[in-house]
Amino acid sequence: MIDYKLHIPGPVNVSAETYKAMSTPVMGHRSTDFVELYQSCQPNLQKLFETKDPVFLSTSSAWGVMEGALRNLCQKKVLCCMCGAFSDKWLDVAKRAGKDTDPLQVEWGHHIDPEELKSRLSTGEYDVVTLVHNETSCGMMNPLKEIMEVLQEFPDVISVIDTVSSFSVVPIPKDEWGIDVILTGSQKALAMPPGLALFSVSERAFQRAEQVEDRGYYFDFLEFRSNHAKGMTPSTPVIPLIHALNYTLQKIIKEGIENRHNRHTELNQIVHKWVASKGFELLPKQEFSSKSLTCVRNNLDIDVAGFVKTLREEKKISIDGGYGKIKGKTFRISNMGDETVDSINHLISNMDEVISSFLPA
Ligand SMILES: *Cc1c(COP(=O)(O)O)cnc(C)c1O
């Protein structure tokens, strides 16, 4: 059996208690038992999403909803804010869905500048904007509050915000900031196995969807809304993950949402301190650095692949050796999910032991 401690930025470690919750026997997805399970998740989900709107559960990974949102909302043209692998990919996905689209591209690791977004939107060409809040490939967190302030000036532009790797790590008040569609996935900071996407849709986004044809079926927001009213999902959902979700939400509420945010910040700082102590730099600027993971710039020119491999083989710890075009030029360490000061210190002492032979003399 493979038994690695995962410190890659998703999937992350899943606790034994979460797996246990998943082994609750399945029930019919139109039964009162299911409705009870679904509805008991809602109040906690709405607390976490900071919204009065319903929170939907999609049996898919996050990309399903990321693609689906475009099919539901775009009639004119989508502007894709691009600053890393996931946000860049969204442009490609929009094109494959047959949508007219433009990039707002910045260098990987840089943030999306609200002023630049404003000048692009002022052209009046766009009716949807996509943005990845926390660009996991670069460990960069966009200034979402400032970006949402700009979007409020354009009431005809629907915002679709990917919070896949920042959800439950930092506060993201959906209603207060006026986010139209917010989405996340189960396998990142929520520390569940992959397979469930969670999303919430504003009233004005529903109004848009009502005017859009060819929304398809599986990700049709209006199907989600009408089924939600009955405490159900449009099609048979991944029931074991919904049991896991119910357990996870209770655990989060017990910890306290603010405590959870603070814990992530504290753990992230421990990793940052280690990075600096070795003479490494961060890929993004400090002020835009993610709180869920650390993307280290390989400014010391070490053999990243060798370091990652040795850590995995000798210490049974898995970190990431860099994503796509910045593979080897960066490496990434996750502090998402159920990590604690002890578990992060354990990671660091193991990295310390392994890295010495890779550092320049
Ligand atoms: C992991 C990730 C995704 C993709 O999620 P899937 O579950 O593979 O669909 C999308 N966006 C961000 C920011 C991610 O970190």
Tab-separated table of C-alpha atoms and ligand atoms in Angstrom:
chain	number	residue	atom	x	y	z
A	1	MET	CA	0.000	0.000	0.000
A	2	ILE	CA	1.198	3.525	-0.758
A	3	ASP	CA	1.329	5.493	2.442
A	4	TYR	CA	2.784	8.919	1.725
A	5	LYS	CA	2.133	12.021	3.717
A	6	LEU	CA	0.794	14.403	1.088
A	7	HIS	CA	2.074	17.963	1.049
A	8	ILE	CA	1.272	18.510	-2.607
A	9	PRO	CA	-1.307	21.241	-3.253
A	10	GLY	CA	-4.114	18.767	-3.733
A	11	PRO	CA	-5.294	16.208	-3.215
A	12	VAL	CA	-4.261	16.571	0.413
A	13	ASN	CA	-4.335	14.056	3.263
A	14	VAL	CA	-7.724	12.684	4.225
A	15	SER	CA	-8.233	11.790	7.875
A	16	ALA	CA	-9.350	8.358	9.085
A	17	GLU	CA	-12.493	9.991	10.527
A	18	THR	CA	-13.412	11.382	7.119
A	19	TYR	CA	-12.952	7.989	5.500
A	20	LYS	CA	-15.078	6.502	8.249
A	21	ALA	CA	-17.878	9.001	7.542
A	22	MET	CA	-17.752	7.906	3.896
A	23	SER	CA	-18.439	4.312	4.799
A	24	THR	CA	-21.971	5.139	5.962
A	25	PRO	CA	-24.237	2.960	3.786
A	26	VAL	CA	-25.669	4.667	0.711
A	27	MET	CA	-29.347	5.498	0.523
A	28	GLY	CA	-31.685	6.376	-2.317
A	29	HIS	CA	-30.980	9.876	-3.543
A	30	ARG	CA	-34.719	10.630	-3.593
A	31	SER	CA	-35.291	9.294	-0.077
A	32	THR	CA	-36.123	11.345	3.002
A	33	ASP	CA	-32.809	10.176	4.503
A	34	PHE	CA	-30.942	11.800	1.659
A	35	VAL	CA	-32.983	14.991	1.860
A	36	GLU	CA	-32.127	15.144	5.547
A	37	LEU	CA	-28.413	14.696	4.840
A	38	TYR	CA	-28.447	17.292	2.047
A	39	GLN	CA	-30.384	19.827	4.057
A	40	SER	CA	-28.310	19.365	7.182
A	41	CYS	CA	-25.214	20.456	5.208
A	42	GLN	CA	-26.845	23.696	3.997
A	43	PRO	CA	-26.678	25.975	7.053
A	44	ASN	CA	-22.992	25.212	7.565
A	45	LEU	CA	-22.239	25.597	3.867
A	46	GLN	CA	-23.967	28.970	3.808
A	47	LYS	CA	-21.920	30.018	6.846
A	48	LEU	CA	-18.685	29.016	5.131
A	49	PHE	CA	-19.616	30.616	1.806
A	50	GLU	CA	-20.957	33.663	3.692
A	51	THR	CA	-24.090	33.661	1.577
A	52	LYS	CA	-27.870	33.538	1.755
A	53	ASP	CA	-27.967	31.844	-1.645
A	54	PRO	CA	-28.204	28.057	-1.887
A	55	VAL	CA	-24.968	26.082	-2.052
A	56	PHE	CA	-25.060	23.349	-4.673
A	57	LEU	CA	-23.237	20.024	-4.716
A	58	SER	CA	-21.971	18.781	-8.052
A	59	THR	CA	-20.687	15.276	-8.573
A	60	SER	CA	-17.698	16.319	-10.613
A	61	SER	CA	-14.352	17.871	-10.035
A	62	ALA	CA	-14.148	21.661	-9.998
A	63	TRP	CA	-13.594	21.846	-13.744
A	64	GLY	CA	-17.111	20.604	-14.357
A	65	VAL	CA	-18.550	23.704	-12.718
A	66	MET	CA	-15.835	25.934	-14.231
A	67	GLU	CA	-16.876	24.843	-17.706
A	68	GLY	CA	-20.559	24.678	-16.802
A	69	ALA	CA	-20.574	28.270	-15.530
A	70	LEU	CA	-19.549	29.508	-18.981
A	71	ARG	CA	-22.249	27.449	-20.669
A	72	ASN	CA	-24.821	28.918	-18.243
A	73	LEU	CA	-23.763	32.547	-18.296
A	74	CYS	CA	-21.969	33.682	-21.421
A	75	GLN	CA	-23.971	35.207	-24.265
A	76	LYS	CA	-21.465	37.778	-25.505
A	77	LYS	CA	-17.848	37.256	-24.589
A	78	VAL	CA	-15.859	36.053	-21.588
A	79	LEU	CA	-12.755	37.805	-20.288
A	80	CYS	CA	-10.387	35.269	-18.704
A	81	CYS	CA	-7.998	36.698	-16.103
A	82	MET	CA	-4.870	34.601	-16.561
A	83	CYS	CA	-1.939	34.370	-14.150
A	84	GLY	CA	-1.000	30.681	-13.973
A	85	ALA	CA	-1.843	27.180	-15.161
A	86	PHE	CA	-5.465	26.930	-13.970
A	87	SER	CA	-6.510	30.434	-14.983
A	88	ASP	CA	-4.752	30.055	-18.361
A	89	LYS	CA	-6.560	26.772	-18.966
A	90	TRP	CA	-9.927	28.431	-18.437
A	91	LEU	CA	-9.473	30.371	-21.682
A	92	ASP	CA	-8.913	27.111	-23.520
A	93	VAL	CA	-11.985	25.585	-21.869
A	94	ALA	CA	-14.101	28.606	-22.877
A	95	LYS	CA	-12.983	28.212	-26.478
A	96	ARG	CA	-13.742	24.491	-26.457
A	97	ALA	CA	-17.235	25.320	-25.168
A	98	GLY	CA	-17.636	27.514	-28.239
A	99	LYS	CA	-17.520	30.816	-26.347
A	100	ASP	CA	-16.039	33.994	-27.678
A	101	THR	CA	-13.191	34.901	-25.338
A	102	ASP	CA	-10.222	37.175	-24.651
A	103	PRO	CA	-7.264	36.815	-22.295
A	104	LEU	CA	-6.176	39.282	-19.667
A	105	GLN	CA	-2.755	37.716	-19.258
A	106	VAL	CA	-0.070	38.556	-16.715
A	107	GLU	CA	3.179	36.739	-16.017
A	108	TRP	CA	2.861	33.583	-13.875
A	109	GLY	CA	3.173	34.532	-10.212
A	110	HIS	CA	1.969	38.087	-10.801
A	111	HIS	CA	-1.464	39.219	-9.659
A	112	ILE	CA	-4.369	40.575	-11.697
A	113	ASP	CA	-4.334	44.354	-11.427
A	114	PRO	CA	-7.837	45.685	-10.627
A	115	GLU	CA	-7.205	48.851	-12.648
A	116	GLU	CA	-6.252	46.893	-15.729
A	117	LEU	CA	-9.371	44.761	-15.325
A	118	LYS	CA	-11.425	47.931	-15.085
A	119	SER	CA	-10.065	49.355	-18.311
A	120	ARG	CA	-10.723	46.062	-20.123
A	121	LEU	CA	-14.298	45.876	-18.849
A	122	SER	CA	-14.908	49.501	-19.821
A	123	THR	CA	-14.892	48.419	-23.464
A	124	GLY	CA	-18.329	46.891	-22.821
A	125	GLU	CA	-17.370	43.789	-24.785
A	126	TYR	CA	-17.742	41.281	-21.959
A	127	ASP	CA	-20.611	39.729	-20.047
A	128	VAL	CA	-18.592	37.222	-17.967
A	129	VAL	CA	-15.229	37.367	-16.171
A	130	THR	CA	-13.350	34.325	-14.908
A	131	LEU	CA	-10.838	34.646	-12.107
A	132	VAL	CA	-8.854	32.134	-10.075
A	133	HIS	CA	-8.581	33.571	-6.573
A	134	ASN	CA	-5.638	31.467	-5.479
A	135	GLU	CA	-3.522	30.405	-8.467
A	136	THR	CA	-2.324	27.071	-7.103
A	137	SER	CA	0.317	26.587	-9.797
A	138	CYS	CA	2.170	29.723	-8.605
A	139	GLY	CA	1.136	29.993	-4.958
A	140	MET	CA	-0.287	33.428	-5.730
A	141	MET	CA	-3.437	34.869	-4.191
A	142	ASN	CA	-5.198	37.603	-6.146
A	143	PRO	CA	-6.518	40.727	-4.360
A	144	LEU	CA	-10.109	39.516	-4.623
A	145	LYS	CA	-11.725	42.257	-2.538
A	146	GLU	CA	-10.271	44.998	-4.759
A	147	ILE	CA	-11.131	43.037	-7.906
A	148	MET	CA	-14.729	42.604	-6.740
A	149	GLU	CA	-14.954	46.341	-6.069
A	150	VAL	CA	-14.145	46.934	-9.735
A	151	LEU	CA	-16.693	44.338	-10.833
A	152	GLN	CA	-19.448	46.086	-8.889
A	153	GLU	CA	-19.109	48.967	-11.349
A	154	PHE	CA	-20.156	46.623	-14.180
A	155	PRO	CA	-23.547	45.171	-13.280
A	156	ASP	CA	-23.868	43.383	-16.644
A	157	VAL	CA	-20.663	41.411	-16.109
A	158	ILE	CA	-21.099	38.157	-14.204
A	159	SER	CA	-18.119	37.148	-12.052
A	160	VAL	CA	-17.100	33.491	-11.849
A	161	ILE	CA	-14.574	33.002	-9.084
A	162	ASP	CA	-12.552	29.811	-8.599
A	163	THR	CA	-11.710	29.469	-4.917
A	164	VAL	CA	-10.635	25.840	-5.256
A	165	SER	CA	-7.466	26.223	-3.163
A	166	SER	CA	-8.442	29.188	-0.976
A	167	PHE	CA	-11.888	28.157	0.225
A	168	SER	CA	-11.937	27.771	4.035
A	169	VAL	CA	-8.354	29.091	4.178
A	170	VAL	CA	-9.147	32.817	4.100
A	171	PRO	CA	-12.467	34.661	4.475
A	172	ILE	CA	-14.318	35.063	1.149
A	173	PRO	CA	-17.616	36.804	1.932
A	174	LYS	CA	-19.591	36.002	-1.203
A	175	ASP	CA	-22.619	38.219	-0.607
A	176	GLU	CA	-20.715	41.161	0.849
A	177	TRP	CA	-18.257	41.262	-2.038
A	178	GLY	CA	-20.942	40.612	-4.656
A	179	ILE	CA	-19.486	37.426	-6.104
A	180	ASP	CA	-21.900	35.908	-8.661
A	181	VAL	CA	-20.565	32.377	-8.928
A	182	ILE	CA	-18.123	30.985	-6.390
A	183	LEU	CA	-16.891	27.423	-6.686
A	184	THR	CA	-14.554	25.033	-4.948
A	185	GLY	CA	-13.615	21.359	-4.851
A	186	SER	CA	-13.465	18.694	-2.174
A	187	GLN	CA	-9.806	17.647	-2.395
A	188	LYS	CA	-8.026	20.858	-1.514
A	189	ALA	CA	-8.427	22.764	1.762
A	190	LEU	CA	-11.575	20.842	2.696
A	191	ALA	CA	-9.366	17.737	2.942
A	192	MET	CA	-11.806	15.284	1.415
A	193	PRO	CA	-11.184	12.866	-1.424
A	194	PRO	CA	-11.720	14.287	-4.937
A	195	GLY	CA	-15.064	14.029	-6.725
A	196	LEU	CA	-17.314	16.726	-5.302
A	197	ALA	CA	-17.542	20.364	-6.389
A	198	LEU	CA	-19.386	22.961	-4.335
A	199	PHE	CA	-20.748	26.189	-5.752
A	200	SER	CA	-23.142	29.039	-5.100
A	201	VAL	CA	-24.902	31.300	-7.591
A	202	SER	CA	-26.255	34.830	-7.147
A	203	GLU	CA	-29.746	35.943	-8.124
A	204	ARG	CA	-28.444	38.012	-11.000
A	205	ALA	CA	-26.480	35.059	-12.345
A	206	PHE	CA	-29.680	32.960	-12.260
A	207	GLN	CA	-31.425	35.720	-14.209
A	208	ARG	CA	-28.685	35.542	-16.823
A	209	ALA	CA	-28.891	31.753	-16.989
A	210	GLU	CA	-32.632	31.996	-17.625
A	211	GLN	CA	-31.852	33.887	-20.836
A	212	VAL	CA	-29.095	31.589	-22.046
A	213	GLU	CA	-29.928	28.673	-24.312
A	214	ASP	CA	-27.788	25.551	-24.691
A	215	ARG	CA	-26.968	25.384	-21.004
A	216	GLY	CA	-26.882	21.628	-21.349
A	217	TYR	CA	-28.216	19.393	-18.587
A	218	TYR	CA	-25.550	18.110	-16.207
A	219	PHE	CA	-24.343	21.542	-15.076
A	220	ASP	CA	-27.540	23.516	-15.691
A	221	PHE	CA	-27.771	26.012	-12.819
A	222	LEU	CA	-31.568	26.071	-13.086
A	223	GLU	CA	-31.727	22.283	-12.634
A	224	PHE	CA	-29.584	22.641	-9.519
A	225	ARG	CA	-31.895	25.351	-8.203
A	226	SER	CA	-35.132	23.460	-8.738
A	227	ASN	CA	-33.744	20.248	-7.235
A	228	HIS	CA	-32.252	22.151	-4.327
A	229	ALA	CA	-35.743	23.346	-3.409
A	230	LYS	CA	-36.563	19.661	-2.763
A	231	GLY	CA	-33.284	18.979	-0.910
A	232	MET	CA	-31.857	17.057	-3.842
A	233	THR	CA	-29.353	17.163	-6.673
A	234	PRO	CA	-30.292	16.885	-10.375
A	235	SER	CA	-28.733	13.431	-10.818
A	236	THR	CA	-27.442	10.707	-8.498
A	237	PRO	CA	-24.711	12.349	-6.413
A	238	VAL	CA	-21.582	10.889	-4.876
A	239	ILE	CA	-23.355	10.108	-1.603
A	240	PRO	CA	-20.257	8.923	0.338
A	241	LEU	CA	-18.620	12.307	-0.267
A	242	ILE	CA	-21.717	14.084	0.972
A	243	HIS	CA	-21.450	12.087	4.200
A	244	ALA	CA	-17.816	13.174	4.349
A	245	LEU	CA	-18.865	16.758	3.702
A	246	ASN	CA	-21.413	16.701	6.501
A	247	TYR	CA	-18.755	15.419	8.893
A	248	THR	CA	-16.160	17.920	7.636
A	249	LEU	CA	-18.528	20.873	8.023
A	250	GLN	CA	-19.317	19.903	11.604
A	251	LYS	CA	-15.600	19.640	12.297
A	252	ILE	CA	-14.949	23.073	10.772
A	253	ILE	CA	-17.724	24.696	12.791
A	254	LYS	CA	-16.359	23.045	15.924
A	255	GLU	CA	-12.871	24.360	15.224
A	256	GLY	CA	-14.316	27.787	14.447
A	257	ILE	CA	-14.101	29.300	10.963
A	258	GLU	CA	-11.859	32.127	12.117
A	259	ASN	CA	-9.603	29.720	14.008
A	260	ARG	CA	-9.331	27.659	10.851
A	261	HIS	CA	-8.243	30.714	8.868
A	262	ASN	CA	-5.729	31.664	11.553
A	263	ARG	CA	-4.352	28.135	11.675
A	264	HIS	CA	-3.703	28.170	7.929
A	265	THR	CA	-1.953	31.542	8.184
A	266	GLU	CA	0.218	30.350	11.059
A	267	LEU	CA	1.241	27.133	9.287
A	268	ASN	CA	1.955	29.020	6.091
A	269	GLN	CA	4.256	31.372	7.983
A	270	ILE	CA	6.186	28.442	9.436
A	271	VAL	CA	6.851	27.200	5.899
A	272	HIS	CA	7.801	30.699	4.707
A	273	LYS	CA	10.279	31.003	7.561
A	274	TRP	CA	11.890	27.710	6.546
A	275	VAL	CA	12.081	28.838	2.919
A	276	ALA	CA	13.870	32.060	3.901
A	277	SER	CA	16.198	30.259	6.308
A	278	LYS	CA	17.531	28.145	3.431
A	279	GLY	CA	18.109	31.193	1.241
A	280	PHE	CA	15.164	30.555	-1.085
A	281	GLU	CA	12.709	33.161	-2.326
A	282	LEU	CA	8.973	32.956	-2.999
A	283	LEU	CA	7.716	33.010	-6.580
A	284	PRO	CA	5.055	35.674	-5.972
A	285	LYS	CA	5.583	38.892	-4.078
A	286	GLN	CA	5.158	38.373	-0.338
A	287	GLU	CA	1.917	40.408	-0.206
A	288	PHE	CA	0.276	38.219	-2.873
A	289	SER	CA	1.637	34.941	-1.572
A	290	SER	CA	-0.947	32.231	-0.929
A	291	LYS	CA	-1.897	31.150	2.589
A	292	SER	CA	-2.682	27.587	1.510
A	293	LEU	CA	0.588	26.677	-0.093
A	294	THR	CA	4.059	28.011	-0.700
A	295	CYS	CA	5.537	28.234	-4.174
A	296	VAL	CA	9.312	28.417	-3.738
A	297	ARG	CA	11.451	30.005	-6.426
A	298	ASN	CA	14.467	27.776	-7.097
A	299	ASN	CA	16.882	30.707	-6.933
A	300	LEU	CA	19.588	28.411	-5.497
A	301	ASP	CA	19.345	26.233	-8.597
A	302	ILE	CA	19.049	22.920	-6.718
A	303	ASP	CA	18.066	19.627	-8.323
A	304	VAL	CA	14.350	19.958	-7.495
A	305	ALA	CA	13.369	16.598	-8.982
A	306	GLY	CA	16.095	14.880	-6.923
A	307	PHE	CA	15.032	16.638	-3.743
A	308	VAL	CA	11.363	15.754	-4.240
A	309	LYS	CA	12.218	12.137	-5.084
A	310	THR	CA	14.503	11.670	-2.080
A	311	LEU	CA	11.924	13.181	0.261
A	312	ARG	CA	9.337	10.791	-1.110
A	313	GLU	CA	11.504	7.680	-1.026
A	314	GLU	CA	13.336	8.225	2.243
A	315	LYS	CA	10.781	10.143	4.280
A	316	LYS	CA	7.515	9.078	2.635
A	317	ILE	CA	6.555	12.721	2.201
A	318	SER	CA	5.262	14.041	-1.091
A	319	ILE	CA	5.766	17.669	-2.134
A	320	ASP	CA	5.420	19.052	-5.652
A	321	GLY	CA	8.320	19.712	-7.996
A	322	GLY	CA	6.678	22.577	-9.891
A	323	TYR	CA	3.739	22.837	-12.290
A	324	GLY	CA	3.925	22.872	-16.076
A	325	LYS	CA	6.336	25.383	-17.485
A	326	ILE	CA	7.785	26.239	-14.055
A	327	LYS	CA	8.584	22.622	-13.149
A	328	GLY	CA	12.081	22.498	-11.635
A	329	LYS	CA	12.223	26.288	-11.464
A	330	THR	CA	9.890	26.168	-8.482
A	331	PHE	CA	8.589	23.677	-5.956
A	332	ARG	CA	5.399	23.752	-3.925
A	333	ILE	CA	4.539	22.815	-0.364
A	334	SER	CA	0.929	22.643	0.821
A	335	ASN	CA	-0.274	23.515	4.306
A	336	MET	CA	-3.961	23.039	3.477
A	337	GLY	CA	-6.561	20.944	5.254
A	338	ASP	CA	-6.088	19.281	8.618
A	339	GLU	CA	-2.414	20.174	9.116
A	340	THR	CA	-1.210	21.251	12.542
A	341	VAL	CA	1.878	22.974	13.930
A	342	ASP	CA	3.215	19.510	14.801
A	343	SER	CA	2.603	18.040	11.360
A	344	ILE	CA	4.192	21.042	9.614
A	345	ASN	CA	7.186	20.908	11.955
A	346	HIS	CA	7.496	17.212	11.134
A	347	LEU	CA	7.526	18.083	7.431
A	348	ILE	CA	10.156	20.745	7.984
A	349	SER	CA	12.531	18.612	10.020
A	350	ASN	CA	12.349	15.941	7.311
A	351	MET	CA	12.925	18.472	4.527
A	352	ASP	CA	15.867	19.815	6.540
A	353	GLU	CA	17.486	16.394	6.708
A	354	VAL	CA	17.048	15.753	3.016
A	355	ILE	CA	17.819	19.145	1.525
A	356	SER	CA	21.312	19.625	2.974
A	357	SER	CA	22.916	17.427	0.340
A	358	PHE	CA	21.136	19.367	-2.435
A	359	LEU	CA	22.084	22.878	-1.337
A	360	PRO	CA	25.115	24.599	-2.887
A	361	ALA	CA	28.254	24.193	-0.755
B	1	LIG	C1	-6.984	21.939	-8.307
B	1	LIG	C2	-7.505	23.166	-8.941
B	1	LIG	C3	-8.451	23.122	-9.974
B	1	LIG	C4	-8.879	21.869	-10.645
B	1	LIG	O1	-9.644	21.099	-9.877
B	1	LIG	P1	-10.169	19.676	-10.436
B	1	LIG	O2	-10.662	19.121	-9.170
B	1	LIG	O3	-8.989	18.951	-10.990
B	1	LIG	O4	-11.195	19.964	-11.434
B	1	LIG	C5	-8.936	24.304	-10.466
B	1	LIG	N1	-8.523	25.477	-9.990
B	1	LIG	C6	-7.607	25.571	-9.014
B	1	LIG	C7	-7.161	26.905	-8.534
B	1	LIG	C8	-7.069	24.415	-8.461
B	1	LIG	O5	-6.154	24.496	-7.497
